[in-house]
Short mmCIF file of C-alpha atoms in Angstrom, two decimals:
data_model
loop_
_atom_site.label_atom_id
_atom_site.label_comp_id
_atom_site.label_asym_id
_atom_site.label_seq_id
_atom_site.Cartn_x
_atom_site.Cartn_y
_atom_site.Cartn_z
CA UNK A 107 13.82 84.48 210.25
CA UNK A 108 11.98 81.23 208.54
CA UNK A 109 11.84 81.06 204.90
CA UNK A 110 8.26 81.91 204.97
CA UNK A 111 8.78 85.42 206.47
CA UNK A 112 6.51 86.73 209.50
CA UNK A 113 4.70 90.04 208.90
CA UNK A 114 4.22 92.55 211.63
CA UNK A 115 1.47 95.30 211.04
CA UNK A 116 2.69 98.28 212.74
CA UNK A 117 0.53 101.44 214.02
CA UNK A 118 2.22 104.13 212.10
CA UNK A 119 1.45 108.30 213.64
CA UNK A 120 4.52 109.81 211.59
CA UNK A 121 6.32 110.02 215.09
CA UNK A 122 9.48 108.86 216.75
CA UNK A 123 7.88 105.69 218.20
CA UNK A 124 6.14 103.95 215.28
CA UNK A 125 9.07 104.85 213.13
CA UNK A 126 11.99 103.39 215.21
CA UNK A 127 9.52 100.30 216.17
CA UNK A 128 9.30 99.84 212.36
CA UNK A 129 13.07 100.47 211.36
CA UNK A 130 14.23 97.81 214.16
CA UNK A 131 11.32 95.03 213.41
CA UNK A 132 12.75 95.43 209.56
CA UNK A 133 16.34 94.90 210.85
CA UNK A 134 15.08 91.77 212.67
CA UNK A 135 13.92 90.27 209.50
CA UNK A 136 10.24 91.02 209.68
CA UNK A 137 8.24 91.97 206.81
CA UNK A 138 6.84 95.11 208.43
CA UNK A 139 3.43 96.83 206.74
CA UNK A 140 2.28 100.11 208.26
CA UNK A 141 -1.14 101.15 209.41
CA UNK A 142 -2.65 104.56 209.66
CA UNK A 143 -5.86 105.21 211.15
CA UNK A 144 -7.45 108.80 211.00
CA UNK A 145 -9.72 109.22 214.04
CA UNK A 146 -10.83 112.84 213.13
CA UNK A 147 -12.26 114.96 210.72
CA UNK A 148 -10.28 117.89 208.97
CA UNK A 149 -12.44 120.25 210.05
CA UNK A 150 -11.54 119.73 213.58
CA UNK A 151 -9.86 123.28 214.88
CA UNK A 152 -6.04 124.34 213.88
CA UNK A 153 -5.19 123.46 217.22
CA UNK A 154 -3.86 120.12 216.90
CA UNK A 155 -2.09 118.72 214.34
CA UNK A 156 -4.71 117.88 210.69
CA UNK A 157 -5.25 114.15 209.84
CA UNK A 158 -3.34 115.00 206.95
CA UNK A 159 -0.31 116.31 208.26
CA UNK A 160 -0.20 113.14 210.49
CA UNK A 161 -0.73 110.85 207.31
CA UNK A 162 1.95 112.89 205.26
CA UNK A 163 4.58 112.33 207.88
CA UNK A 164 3.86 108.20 208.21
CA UNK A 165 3.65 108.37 204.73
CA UNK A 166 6.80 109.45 204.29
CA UNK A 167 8.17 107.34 207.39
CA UNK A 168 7.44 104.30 205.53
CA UNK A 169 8.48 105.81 201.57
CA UNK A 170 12.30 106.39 203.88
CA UNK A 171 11.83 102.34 204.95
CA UNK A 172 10.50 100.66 202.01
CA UNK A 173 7.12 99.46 203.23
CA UNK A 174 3.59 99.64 202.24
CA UNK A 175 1.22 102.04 204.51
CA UNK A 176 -2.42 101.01 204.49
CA UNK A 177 -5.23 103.79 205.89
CA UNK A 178 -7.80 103.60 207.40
CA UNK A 179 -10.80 105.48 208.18
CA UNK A 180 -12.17 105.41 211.98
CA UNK A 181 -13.51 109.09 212.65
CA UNK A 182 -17.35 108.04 212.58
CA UNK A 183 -16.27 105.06 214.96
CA UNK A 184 -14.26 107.27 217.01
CA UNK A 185 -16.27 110.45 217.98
CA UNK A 186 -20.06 108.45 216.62
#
């Protein structure tokens, strides 16, 4: 990597995907930021898994890594 170190925003769900993409940009030397973005109300059903649950587990993907996790609010976008 360059001195001035390139930053990759990843989409982070809590899942195996976002979390391995993360873990191997951050071994390439990339200074890796997570972003979550809740695309549905709470108050959905208990069908599927709660915007919160999904958070917690990203959240806690990127407290194991070491990077930041930004959030973001789309549910109005989403389903408006």
């Amino acid at each position: 990597m360059s001195e001035s170190q390139k930053k990759v925003i990843v989409g982070m769900s809590g899942g195996v995907d976002s979390s391995v993409s993360a873990y191997l940009l951050l071994q390439q030397g990339y200074k890796v930021e997570g972003l979550f973005m809740k695309n549905w109300e709470e108050d959905d059903g208990e069908e599927y898994c709660t915007a919160a649950a999904d958070l917690a587990d990203a959240q806690a993907v990127c407290d194991k890594l070491g990077i930041e996790l930004h959030t973001v609010n789309f549910a109005a976008e989403y389903w408006g």
